[in-house]
PDB file of C-alpha atoms in Angstrom:
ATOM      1  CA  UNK A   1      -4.330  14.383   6.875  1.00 70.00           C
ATOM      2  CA  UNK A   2      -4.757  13.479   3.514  1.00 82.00           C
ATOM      3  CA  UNK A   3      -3.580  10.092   2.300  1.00 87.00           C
ATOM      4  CA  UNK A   4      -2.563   9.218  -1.621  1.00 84.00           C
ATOM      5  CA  UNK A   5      -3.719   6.202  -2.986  1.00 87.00           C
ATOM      6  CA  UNK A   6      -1.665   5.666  -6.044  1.00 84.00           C
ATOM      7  CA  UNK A   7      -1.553   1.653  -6.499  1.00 84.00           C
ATOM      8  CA  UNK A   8      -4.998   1.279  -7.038  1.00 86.00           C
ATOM      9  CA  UNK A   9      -5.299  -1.283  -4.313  1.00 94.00           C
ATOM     10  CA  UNK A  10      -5.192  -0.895  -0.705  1.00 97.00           C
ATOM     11  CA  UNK A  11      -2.344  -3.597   0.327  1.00 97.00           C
ATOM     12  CA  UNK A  12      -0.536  -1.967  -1.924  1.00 96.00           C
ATOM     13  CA  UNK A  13      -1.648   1.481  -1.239  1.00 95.00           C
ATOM     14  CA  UNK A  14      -1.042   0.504   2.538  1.00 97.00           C
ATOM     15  CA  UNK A  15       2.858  -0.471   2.207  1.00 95.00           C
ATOM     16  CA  UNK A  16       2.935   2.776   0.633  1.00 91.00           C
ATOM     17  CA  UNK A  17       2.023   4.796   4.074  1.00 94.00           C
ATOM     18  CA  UNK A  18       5.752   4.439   4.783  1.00 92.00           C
ATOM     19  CA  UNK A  19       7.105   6.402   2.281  1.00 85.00           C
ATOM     20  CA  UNK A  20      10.836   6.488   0.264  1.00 81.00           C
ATOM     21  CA  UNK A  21      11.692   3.442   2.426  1.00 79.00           C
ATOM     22  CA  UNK A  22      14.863   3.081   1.529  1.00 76.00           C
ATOM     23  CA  UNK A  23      16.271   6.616   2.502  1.00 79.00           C
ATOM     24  CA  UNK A  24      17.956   7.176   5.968  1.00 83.00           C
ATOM     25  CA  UNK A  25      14.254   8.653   6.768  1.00 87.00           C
ATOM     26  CA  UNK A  26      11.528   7.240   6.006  1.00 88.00           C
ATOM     27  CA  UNK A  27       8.503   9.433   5.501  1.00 88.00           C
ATOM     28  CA  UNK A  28       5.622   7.461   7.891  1.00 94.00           C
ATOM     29  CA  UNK A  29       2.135   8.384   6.951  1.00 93.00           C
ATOM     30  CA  UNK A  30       0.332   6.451   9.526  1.00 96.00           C
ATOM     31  CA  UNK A  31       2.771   7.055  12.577  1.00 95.00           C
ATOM     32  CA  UNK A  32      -0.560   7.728  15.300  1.00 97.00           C
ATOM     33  CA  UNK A  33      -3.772   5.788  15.611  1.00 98.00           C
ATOM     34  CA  UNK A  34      -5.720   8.989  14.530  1.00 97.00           C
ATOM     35  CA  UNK A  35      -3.820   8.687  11.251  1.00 97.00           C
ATOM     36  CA  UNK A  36      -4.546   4.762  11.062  1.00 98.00           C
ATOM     37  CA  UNK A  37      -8.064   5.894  11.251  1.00 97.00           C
ATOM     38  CA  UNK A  38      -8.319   8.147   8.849  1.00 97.00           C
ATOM     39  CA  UNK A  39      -6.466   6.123   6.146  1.00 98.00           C
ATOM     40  CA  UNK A  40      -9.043   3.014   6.583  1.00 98.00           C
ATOM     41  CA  UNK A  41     -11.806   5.410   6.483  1.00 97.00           C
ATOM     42  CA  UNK A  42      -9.875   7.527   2.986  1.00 97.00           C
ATOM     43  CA  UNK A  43      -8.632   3.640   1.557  1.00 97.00           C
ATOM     44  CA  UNK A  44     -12.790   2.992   1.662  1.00 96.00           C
ATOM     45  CA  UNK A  45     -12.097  -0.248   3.711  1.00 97.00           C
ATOM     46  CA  UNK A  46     -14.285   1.078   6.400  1.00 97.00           C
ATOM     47  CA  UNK A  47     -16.928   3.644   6.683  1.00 96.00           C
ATOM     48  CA  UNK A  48     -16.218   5.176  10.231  1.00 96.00           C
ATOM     49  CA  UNK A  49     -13.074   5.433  12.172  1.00 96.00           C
ATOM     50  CA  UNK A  50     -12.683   2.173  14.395  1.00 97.00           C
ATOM     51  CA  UNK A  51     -11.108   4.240  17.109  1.00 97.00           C
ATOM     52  CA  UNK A  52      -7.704   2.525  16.673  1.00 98.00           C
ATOM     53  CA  UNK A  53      -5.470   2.233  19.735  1.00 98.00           C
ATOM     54  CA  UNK A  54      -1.592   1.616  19.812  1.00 98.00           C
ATOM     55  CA  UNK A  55      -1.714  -1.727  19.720  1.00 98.00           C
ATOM     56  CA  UNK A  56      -3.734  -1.200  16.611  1.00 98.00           C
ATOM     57  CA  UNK A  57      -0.958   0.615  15.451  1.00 98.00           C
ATOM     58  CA  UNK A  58       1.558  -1.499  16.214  1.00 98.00           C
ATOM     59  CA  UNK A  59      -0.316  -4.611  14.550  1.00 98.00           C
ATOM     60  CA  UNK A  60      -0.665  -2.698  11.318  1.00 98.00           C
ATOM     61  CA  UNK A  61       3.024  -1.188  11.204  1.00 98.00           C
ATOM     62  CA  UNK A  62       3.710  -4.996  11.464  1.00 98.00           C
ATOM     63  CA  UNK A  63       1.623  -6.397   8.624  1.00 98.00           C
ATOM     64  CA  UNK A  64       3.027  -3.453   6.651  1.00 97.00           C
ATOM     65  CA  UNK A  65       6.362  -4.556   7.119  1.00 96.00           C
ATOM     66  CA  UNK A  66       5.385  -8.256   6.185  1.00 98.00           C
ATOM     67  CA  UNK A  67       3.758  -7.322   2.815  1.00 98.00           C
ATOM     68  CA  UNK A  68       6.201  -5.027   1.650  1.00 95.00           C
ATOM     69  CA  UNK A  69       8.833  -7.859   2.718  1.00 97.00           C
ATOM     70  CA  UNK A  70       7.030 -10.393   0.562  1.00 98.00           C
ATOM     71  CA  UNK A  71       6.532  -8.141  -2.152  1.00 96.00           C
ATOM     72  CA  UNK A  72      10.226  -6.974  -2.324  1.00 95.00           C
ATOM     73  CA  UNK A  73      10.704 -10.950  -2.079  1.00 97.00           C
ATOM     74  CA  UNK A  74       8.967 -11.211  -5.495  1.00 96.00           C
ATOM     75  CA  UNK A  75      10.363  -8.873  -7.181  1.00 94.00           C
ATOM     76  CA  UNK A  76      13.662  -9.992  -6.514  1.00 94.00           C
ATOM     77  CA  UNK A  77      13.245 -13.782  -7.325  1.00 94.00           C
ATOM     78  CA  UNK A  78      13.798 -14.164  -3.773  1.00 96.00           C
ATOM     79  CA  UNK A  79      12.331 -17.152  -1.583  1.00 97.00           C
ATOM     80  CA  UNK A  80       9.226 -15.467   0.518  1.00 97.00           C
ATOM     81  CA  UNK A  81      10.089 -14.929   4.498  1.00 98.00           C
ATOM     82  CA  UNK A  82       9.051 -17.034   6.440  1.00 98.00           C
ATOM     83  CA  UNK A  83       8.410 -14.703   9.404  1.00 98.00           C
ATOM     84  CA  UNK A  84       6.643 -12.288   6.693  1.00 98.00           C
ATOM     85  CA  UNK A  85       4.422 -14.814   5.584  1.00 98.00           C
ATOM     86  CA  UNK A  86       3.286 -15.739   9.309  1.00 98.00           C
ATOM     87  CA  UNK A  87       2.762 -12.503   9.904  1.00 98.00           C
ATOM     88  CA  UNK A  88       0.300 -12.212   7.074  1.00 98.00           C
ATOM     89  CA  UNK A  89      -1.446 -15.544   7.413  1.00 98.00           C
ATOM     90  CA  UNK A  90      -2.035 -14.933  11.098  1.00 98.00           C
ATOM     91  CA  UNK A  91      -3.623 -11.340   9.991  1.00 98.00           C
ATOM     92  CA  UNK A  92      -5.253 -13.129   7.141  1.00 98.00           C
ATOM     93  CA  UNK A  93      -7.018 -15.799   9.373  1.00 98.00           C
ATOM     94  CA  UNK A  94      -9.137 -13.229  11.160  1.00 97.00           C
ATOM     95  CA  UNK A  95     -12.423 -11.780  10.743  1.00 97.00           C
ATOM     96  CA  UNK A  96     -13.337  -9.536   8.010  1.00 97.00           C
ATOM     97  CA  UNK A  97     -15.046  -5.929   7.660  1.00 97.00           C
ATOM     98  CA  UNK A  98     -19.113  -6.252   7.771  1.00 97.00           C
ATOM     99  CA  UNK A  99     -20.185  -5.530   4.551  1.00 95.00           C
ATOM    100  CA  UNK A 100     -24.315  -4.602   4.271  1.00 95.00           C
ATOM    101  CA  UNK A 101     -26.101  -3.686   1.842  1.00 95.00           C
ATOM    102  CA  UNK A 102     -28.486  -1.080   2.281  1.00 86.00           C
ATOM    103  CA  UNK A 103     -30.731   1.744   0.560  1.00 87.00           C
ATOM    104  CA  UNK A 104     -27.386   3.810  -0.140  1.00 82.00           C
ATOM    105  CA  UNK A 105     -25.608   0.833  -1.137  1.00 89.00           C
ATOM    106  CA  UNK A 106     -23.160  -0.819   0.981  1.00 92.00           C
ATOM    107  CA  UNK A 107     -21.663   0.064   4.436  1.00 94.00           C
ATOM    108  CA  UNK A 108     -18.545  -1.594   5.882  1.00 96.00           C
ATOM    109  CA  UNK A 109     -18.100  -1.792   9.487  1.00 96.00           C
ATOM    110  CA  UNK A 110     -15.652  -3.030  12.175  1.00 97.00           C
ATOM    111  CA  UNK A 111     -12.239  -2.555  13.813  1.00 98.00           C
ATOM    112  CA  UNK A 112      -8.975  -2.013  12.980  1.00 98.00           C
ATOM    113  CA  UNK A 113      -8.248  -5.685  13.012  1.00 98.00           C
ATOM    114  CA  UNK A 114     -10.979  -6.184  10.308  1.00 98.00           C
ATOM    115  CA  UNK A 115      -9.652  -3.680   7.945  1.00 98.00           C
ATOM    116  CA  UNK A 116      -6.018  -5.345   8.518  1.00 98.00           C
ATOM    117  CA  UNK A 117      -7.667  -8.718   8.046  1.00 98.00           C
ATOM    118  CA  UNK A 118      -8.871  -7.346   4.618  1.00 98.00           C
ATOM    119  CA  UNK A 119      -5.421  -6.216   3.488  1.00 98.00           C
ATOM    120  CA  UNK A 120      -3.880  -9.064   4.656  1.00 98.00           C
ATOM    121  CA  UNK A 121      -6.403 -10.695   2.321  1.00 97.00           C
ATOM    122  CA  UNK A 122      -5.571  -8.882  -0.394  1.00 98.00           C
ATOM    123  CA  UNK A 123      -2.339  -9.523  -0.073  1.00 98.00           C
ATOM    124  CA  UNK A 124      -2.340 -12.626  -0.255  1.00 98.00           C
ATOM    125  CA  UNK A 125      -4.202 -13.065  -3.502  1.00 97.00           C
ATOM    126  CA  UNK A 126      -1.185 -11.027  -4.960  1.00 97.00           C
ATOM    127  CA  UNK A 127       1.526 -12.901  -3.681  1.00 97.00           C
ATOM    128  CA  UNK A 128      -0.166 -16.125  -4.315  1.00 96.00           C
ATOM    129  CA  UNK A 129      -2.088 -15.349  -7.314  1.00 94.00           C
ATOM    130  CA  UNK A 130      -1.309 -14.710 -11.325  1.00 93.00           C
ATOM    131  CA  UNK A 131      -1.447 -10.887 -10.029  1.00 93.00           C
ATOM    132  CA  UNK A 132       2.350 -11.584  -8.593  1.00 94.00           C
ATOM    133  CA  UNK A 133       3.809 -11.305 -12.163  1.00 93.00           C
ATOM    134  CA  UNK A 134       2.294  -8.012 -12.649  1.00 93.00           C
ATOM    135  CA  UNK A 135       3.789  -6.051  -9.408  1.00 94.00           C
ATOM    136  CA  UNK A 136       6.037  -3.487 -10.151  1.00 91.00           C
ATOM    137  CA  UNK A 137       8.042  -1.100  -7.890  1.00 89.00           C
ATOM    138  CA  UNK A 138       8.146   2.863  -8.714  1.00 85.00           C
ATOM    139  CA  UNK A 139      10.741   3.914 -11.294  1.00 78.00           C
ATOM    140  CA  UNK A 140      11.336   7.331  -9.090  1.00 76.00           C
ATOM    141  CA  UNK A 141      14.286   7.037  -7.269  1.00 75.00           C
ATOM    142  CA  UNK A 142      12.941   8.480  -3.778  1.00 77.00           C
ATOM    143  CA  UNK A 143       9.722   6.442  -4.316  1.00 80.00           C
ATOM    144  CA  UNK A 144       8.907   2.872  -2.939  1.00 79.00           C
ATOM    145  CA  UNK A 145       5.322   2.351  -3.745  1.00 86.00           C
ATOM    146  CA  UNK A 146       4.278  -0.600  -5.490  1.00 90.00           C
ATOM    147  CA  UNK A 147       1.976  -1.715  -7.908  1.00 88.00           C
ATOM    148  CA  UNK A 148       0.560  -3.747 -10.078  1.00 92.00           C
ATOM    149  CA  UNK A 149       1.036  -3.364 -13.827  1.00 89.00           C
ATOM    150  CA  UNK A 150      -1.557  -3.704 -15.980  1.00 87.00           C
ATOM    151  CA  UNK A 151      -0.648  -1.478 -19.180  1.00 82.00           C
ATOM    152  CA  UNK A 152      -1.029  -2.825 -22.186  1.00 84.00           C
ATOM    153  CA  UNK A 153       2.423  -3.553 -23.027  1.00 79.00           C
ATOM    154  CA  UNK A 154       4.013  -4.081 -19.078  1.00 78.00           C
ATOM    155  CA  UNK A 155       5.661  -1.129 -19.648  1.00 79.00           C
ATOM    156  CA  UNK A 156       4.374   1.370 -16.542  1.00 75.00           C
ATOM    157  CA  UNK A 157       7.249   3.281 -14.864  1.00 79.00           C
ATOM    158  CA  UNK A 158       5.698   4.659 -12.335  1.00 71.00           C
ATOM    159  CA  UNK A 159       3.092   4.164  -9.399  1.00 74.00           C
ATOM    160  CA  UNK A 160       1.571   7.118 -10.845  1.00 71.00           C
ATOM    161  CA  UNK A 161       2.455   9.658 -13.762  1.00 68.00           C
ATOM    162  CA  UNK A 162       0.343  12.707 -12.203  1.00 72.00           C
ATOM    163  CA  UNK A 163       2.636  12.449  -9.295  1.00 73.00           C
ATOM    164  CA  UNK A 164       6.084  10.308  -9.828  1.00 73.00           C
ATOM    165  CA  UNK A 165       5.902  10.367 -13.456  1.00 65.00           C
ATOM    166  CA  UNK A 166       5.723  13.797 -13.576  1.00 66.00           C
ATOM    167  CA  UNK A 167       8.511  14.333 -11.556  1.00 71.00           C
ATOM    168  CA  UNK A 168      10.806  12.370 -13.600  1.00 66.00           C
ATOM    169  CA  UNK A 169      10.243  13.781 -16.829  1.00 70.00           C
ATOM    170  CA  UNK A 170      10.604  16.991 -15.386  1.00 72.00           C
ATOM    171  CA  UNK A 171      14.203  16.679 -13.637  1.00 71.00           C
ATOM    172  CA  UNK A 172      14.949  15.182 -17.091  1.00 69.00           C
ATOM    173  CA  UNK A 173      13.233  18.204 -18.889  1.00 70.00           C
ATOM    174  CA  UNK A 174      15.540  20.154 -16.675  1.00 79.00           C
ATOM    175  CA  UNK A 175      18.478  18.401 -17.169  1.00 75.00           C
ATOM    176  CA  UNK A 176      18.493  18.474 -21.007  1.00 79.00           C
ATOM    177  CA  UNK A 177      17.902  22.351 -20.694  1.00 82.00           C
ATOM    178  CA  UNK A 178      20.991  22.857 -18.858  1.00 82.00           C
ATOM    179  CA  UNK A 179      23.035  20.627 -20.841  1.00 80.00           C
TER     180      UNK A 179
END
């Protein structure tokens, strides 16, 4: 499978691997360990597929959950979960992806833990960080990716305009046609 990668960074890309959340069904991009896999390997957070099990699966469906939580807690105003935040500083706490350096550059090895570790990282810099101010949630109705907003005047709509952005103007192209 191909994963998308609009946000621009992987926490964020990674809450978006359950897609249009808020519909009766939910689009899940990462629903197998084979697909877990193969996003860490497309995200670039590892170089190889760690071979994920289910119970790799089921710890990264539950940091997804806690991000998007805490990030739908910002953008609200909201107090932060407490359960959510647990969640991600347990995650956070572990070990990280190997990064080397070598004669191609850099490789980044480990397990599915490690790659979870680095979202959870990442994460947390948002949430905690001056970056918190600039996440954003996708203007398309269907859509619930996130991002964060760095356009010159805060004004981004979408998580991306090749995709979402698109879409939008043309349903409204359409609309003003057949009005």
């Amino acid at each position: 499978m191909r994963h998308v990668f609009p946000c621009g960074v992987p926490a964020l890309d990674f809450v978006g691997t359950l897609q249009e959340w808020r519909t009766p069904v939910p689009i899940e991009r990462i629903g197998s360990p084979a697909l877990l896999d193969s996003w860490f390997v497309q995200a670039g957070l590892l170089d190889r597929h760690p071979h994920c099990d289910q119970a790799d699966l089921r710890a990264a469906l539950e940091l997804r959950e806690a991000i998007y939580a805490l990030v739908r807690a910002r953008l609200t105003g909201r107090a932060l979960p407490a359960k959510a935040v647990i969640t991600v500083n347990r995650q956070a706490a572990g070990v990280p992806v190997v990064m080397r350096l070598d004669v191609a550059g850099t490789s980044r090895s480990g397990r599915a833990a490690q790659a979870l570790t680095d979202l959870a990282h990442q994460a947390v810099e948002i949430l905690a960080g001056e970056d918190a101010t600039l996440l954003r949630e996708c203007g398309r109705p269907d859509c619930t990716h996130v991002y964060l907003d760095r356009s010159r005047g805060r004004r981004r709509e979408w998580c991306a305009m090749r995709t979402c952005g698109n879409r939008v103007k043309a349903a409204a192209l359409r609309a003003r046609r057949r009005a």
